[in-house]
Amino acid sequence: MKTIISFLALFLSAFTFSQEYIPMLQEGNSWSIRAYDALGNQTYYSTLGISGTEVINNQTYYYLNTNVDCRFREENGVMYGYSISDDSEIMLYDFNLEVGDEITFFDEYPPNYCASYGDCGCYNEPLVVSSKSEEFIADEDRIVMELSMYGKVVETWIEGIGSLSGFYPFWGFTFWEISHKLTCFSTNDITYYFNNFNVCIGIVSTEDFIISGIKLYPNPVTQTSVLKFPEEAKIDLLKIYDVSGRLILEESVIENYYTIEASKYHSGLYFYQVFSDGERLKSDTFIVK
């Protein structure tokens, strides 16, 4: 009898810990995100989706429709981001962590920026897993983890979906004081709403179109790239910062574009902000190779 009980216990234990994790990286999945500044003003929206796959170093990576530099892969409940520009990989999610575990994402702002596409939300202090549970979300039982810093929950991860800040972790706590919120997650043509939203991107206003039209191409900057401004935006000031937050350029804008030359910058990550009549319209990043 003891042998049978021991066998059953071993079988159940093996079954419990061998269940597959629900993957985020499935074609057809998409995430919609709204961004807000420190005053609660909406700044812009974005929708991310899986566009395809690419084999790099014998590993299959997925890439998104909005990110030309980064690729992503999952393995045993862990998701990694790989940067083509600096040929490095970092961990983004780990659903194997337990309550009390600490995790430090970066000791400093990294050259690999696959962790946060948009405004940098990189943490340089340890986060602690403060809770871990299983909840029925989006028609499946999913692991839900809360991560805290200094006793405050700053990240909530949902298995197969990602952070409540969006596809990427760290977006909700950012260097530029811009907070991102996941509005909806779609899979298999079914949409699920989060953070008390009932629409994915809401009504697209004229301002949304203007902001989305502010683009830098190509990015990364290898020789010369052009930051284009819609005429309606009436951009009159540009600021560029390095990863430490040091202002390295502040220049009046008189054209509907600004040229960025790689030879004038050290290789690495930079932030730009564009203004119209004293109002900041957009903050974003670029990489110089």
XYZ file of C-alpha atoms in Angstrom:
289
model
C 0.000 0.000 0.000
C 2.822 2.393 0.897
C 4.408 1.626 -2.464
C 1.194 2.531 -4.310
C 0.780 5.774 -2.316
C 4.398 6.718 -2.949
C 3.985 6.017 -6.673
C 0.812 8.126 -6.870
C 2.478 10.998 -5.015
C 5.447 10.854 -7.354
C 3.148 10.710 -10.402
C 1.043 13.668 -9.258
C 4.149 15.701 -8.441
C 5.660 14.985 -11.849
C 2.364 15.892 -13.559
C 2.050 19.157 -11.618
C 5.507 20.406 -12.488
C 5.576 19.169 -16.078
C 2.570 21.136 -17.316
C 3.464 23.456 -20.145
C 3.317 27.191 -19.681
C 0.935 29.234 -21.790
C 3.154 31.030 -24.319
C 2.928 34.741 -25.095
C 4.600 34.328 -28.451
C 1.802 32.958 -30.595
C 0.953 34.291 -34.027
C -2.368 36.079 -33.861
C -1.704 37.535 -30.392
C -1.765 41.321 -30.097
C -1.500 43.909 -27.329
C -2.884 47.462 -27.280
C -1.312 50.005 -24.939
C -2.166 53.535 -23.861
C 0.551 55.857 -22.564
C 0.022 58.557 -19.939
C 2.343 61.188 -18.537
C 2.836 61.979 -14.857
C -0.214 64.271 -14.878
C -2.468 61.574 -16.293
C -2.620 63.086 -19.771
C -2.859 60.600 -22.608
C 0.224 60.855 -24.815
C -0.131 58.150 -27.470
C -1.264 54.603 -28.165
C 0.316 51.593 -29.822
C -0.732 48.135 -30.911
C 1.833 45.357 -30.982
C 1.502 42.066 -32.796
C 3.549 39.011 -33.740
C 4.743 39.491 -37.319
C 6.887 36.424 -37.958
C 9.879 34.351 -36.944
C 13.605 34.337 -37.591
C 16.299 31.775 -36.779
C 19.327 33.321 -35.061
C 22.165 31.251 -33.569
C 20.064 28.104 -34.075
C 17.250 29.592 -31.964
C 13.821 30.532 -33.317
C 12.850 34.083 -32.390
C 9.634 36.027 -32.957
C 9.543 39.670 -33.970
C 6.900 42.363 -33.551
C 5.361 44.698 -36.088
C 6.772 47.808 -34.371
C 10.324 46.847 -33.409
C 13.010 46.477 -36.060
C 15.861 45.601 -33.704
C 14.480 43.104 -31.212
C 13.536 39.432 -31.343
C 11.913 37.292 -28.656
C 11.839 33.641 -27.627
C 10.350 31.559 -24.798
C 11.648 28.491 -23.021
C 10.161 26.714 -19.984
C 8.211 29.711 -18.709
C 10.979 32.247 -19.388
C 10.882 34.873 -22.141
C 14.032 36.430 -23.551
C 14.663 39.509 -25.673
C 17.483 39.493 -28.214
C 18.954 42.693 -29.666
C 20.269 42.435 -33.197
C 22.229 45.671 -32.881
C 24.440 44.463 -30.028
C 24.007 40.670 -30.379
C 22.920 40.106 -26.783
C 20.004 38.514 -24.982
C 18.319 39.409 -21.697
C 15.568 37.826 -19.616
C 12.207 39.638 -19.647
C 9.813 37.273 -17.831
C 10.367 34.289 -15.562
C 7.224 32.543 -14.332
C 9.312 29.997 -12.419
C 10.079 32.557 -9.690
C 8.532 32.009 -6.274
C 7.329 34.395 -3.549
C 10.339 36.019 -1.889
C 12.639 35.643 -4.895
C 14.511 38.762 -5.936
C 15.267 39.754 -9.485
C 17.398 42.613 -10.786
C 16.852 43.409 -14.425
C 19.698 45.858 -14.963
C 22.490 47.414 -12.942
C 22.460 50.353 -15.332
C 20.624 51.472 -18.439
C 21.631 48.788 -20.923
C 22.687 49.053 -24.552
C 20.282 46.191 -25.193
C 16.916 47.907 -25.308
C 14.661 44.955 -26.061
C 13.422 45.225 -22.492
C 11.422 48.350 -23.111
C 10.385 49.757 -26.458
C 9.436 53.379 -25.955
C 10.212 55.186 -22.704
C 12.757 53.396 -20.577
C 11.361 51.696 -17.521
C 14.550 49.924 -16.549
C 14.918 48.996 -12.899
C 18.297 49.134 -11.194
C 17.005 47.992 -7.796
C 15.921 44.431 -6.978
C 12.262 43.584 -7.385
C 10.744 41.027 -5.034
C 8.043 38.545 -5.970
C 5.408 39.540 -3.405
C 2.617 37.211 -4.557
C 2.058 34.324 -6.927
C -1.300 32.703 -7.656
C -3.327 31.004 -10.338
C -6.355 32.848 -11.670
C -8.886 32.260 -14.433
C -8.109 35.057 -16.903
C -8.928 35.249 -20.613
C -10.622 31.835 -20.517
C -7.617 30.001 -19.054
C -6.031 29.296 -15.679
C -2.936 31.487 -15.659
C -0.097 32.217 -13.235
C -0.326 35.769 -11.895
C 2.742 37.311 -10.223
C 3.144 40.642 -8.452
C 6.613 42.183 -8.138
C 7.307 44.889 -5.587
C 9.954 47.533 -4.991
C 10.287 49.137 -1.562
C 7.038 47.416 -0.563
C 5.013 48.803 -3.487
C 3.714 46.611 -6.310
C 5.235 47.980 -9.538
C 4.697 45.037 -11.884
C 1.911 42.481 -12.399
C 2.677 39.614 -14.761
C 0.080 37.297 -16.283
C 1.164 34.035 -17.869
C 0.689 34.050 -21.633
C -0.214 37.756 -21.682
C 2.668 39.659 -20.105
C 2.621 42.743 -17.913
C -0.410 44.900 -17.110
C 1.782 47.629 -18.606
C 1.778 45.878 -21.974
C 3.843 43.358 -23.914
C 7.033 44.495 -22.247
C 7.630 44.525 -18.517
C 8.843 47.788 -16.934
C 6.584 50.044 -19.009
C 4.481 51.093 -16.046
C 7.385 52.624 -14.142
C 9.450 54.765 -16.437
C 12.460 57.024 -16.603
C 10.447 59.758 -18.315
C 7.521 59.528 -15.896
C 5.264 58.179 -18.615
C 3.089 55.271 -17.565
C 1.821 52.629 -19.946
C -1.312 50.531 -19.444
C -2.466 47.445 -21.279
C -5.909 48.207 -22.667
C -6.592 44.862 -24.306
C -5.083 41.548 -25.308
C -6.377 39.649 -28.328
C -5.872 35.998 -29.208
C -7.717 33.667 -31.592
C -9.839 36.650 -32.693
C -11.148 37.134 -29.139
C -10.387 40.360 -27.265
C -9.991 40.663 -23.485
C -9.856 44.021 -21.689
C -7.622 45.064 -18.801
C -7.069 48.000 -16.436
C -10.797 48.884 -16.526
C -10.799 49.653 -20.254
C -13.696 48.637 -22.473
C -12.093 49.593 -25.792
C -8.642 48.754 -27.122
C -7.414 52.126 -28.328
C -10.501 54.273 -27.958
C -11.403 57.021 -30.376
C -8.432 57.930 -32.519
C -8.155 61.684 -32.375
C -6.416 64.072 -34.749
C -3.722 64.491 -32.106
C -3.145 60.722 -32.086
C -2.528 60.785 -35.826
C -0.159 63.724 -35.516
C 1.869 62.069 -32.763
C 2.032 58.727 -34.559
C 3.363 60.606 -37.589
C 6.477 61.714 -35.684
C 8.919 59.007 -36.760
C 12.645 58.407 -36.964
C 13.870 56.262 -39.836
C 15.972 54.248 -40.018
C 16.384 53.254 -36.387
C 19.046 52.170 -35.351
C 21.041 55.071 -36.776
C 24.043 53.715 -38.658
C 24.919 56.720 -40.828
C 22.171 59.315 -41.246
C 18.550 59.066 -40.112
C 15.692 61.529 -40.453
C 13.250 62.427 -37.687
C 10.117 63.472 -39.569
C 7.439 65.802 -38.204
C 3.926 66.145 -39.646
C 3.321 69.727 -40.705
C 0.251 69.834 -38.435
C 2.433 69.074 -35.393
C 4.175 72.483 -35.605
C 7.282 71.126 -33.872
C 9.560 73.949 -32.747
C 11.967 72.338 -30.252
C 13.939 69.101 -30.035
C 15.794 67.725 -27.003
C 18.063 64.688 -26.986
C 19.292 62.927 -23.834
C 21.736 60.111 -23.213
C 20.796 57.063 -21.115
C 21.868 58.760 -17.883
C 19.326 61.535 -18.479
C 21.954 64.133 -19.401
C 20.720 66.693 -21.922
C 23.146 66.601 -24.847
C 21.210 68.618 -27.425
C 18.511 71.295 -27.338
C 17.777 72.834 -30.677
C 15.051 74.919 -32.301
C 13.288 73.224 -35.200
C 12.469 75.260 -38.295
C 11.819 72.426 -40.781
C 9.461 69.454 -40.800
C 12.385 67.136 -40.180
C 15.648 66.873 -38.273
C 18.703 64.920 -39.432
C 20.581 62.750 -36.946
C 24.116 61.795 -37.952
C 25.676 58.766 -36.260
C 29.157 60.325 -36.443
C 28.109 62.977 -33.904
C 27.165 60.451 -31.209
C 28.788 57.642 -29.319
C 27.267 54.208 -29.924
C 24.379 53.478 -27.582
C 20.853 54.391 -26.616
C 19.401 57.918 -26.685
C 16.072 59.565 -25.890
C 14.455 62.360 -27.822
C 11.601 64.695 -26.929
C 9.779 66.979 -29.347
C 7.824 70.066 -28.361
C 5.260 72.387 -29.886
C 4.724 75.791 -28.303
C 6.119 74.574 -24.976
C 4.083 71.336 -24.924
C 5.887 68.020 -25.151
C 4.181 65.951 -27.846
C 6.284 62.816 -27.864
C 9.189 61.042 -26.149
C 10.890 58.102 -27.807
C 14.246 56.429 -28.282
C 16.836 55.731 -30.906
C 19.986 53.646 -31.057
C 23.262 54.742 -32.611
C 25.447 51.941 -33.897
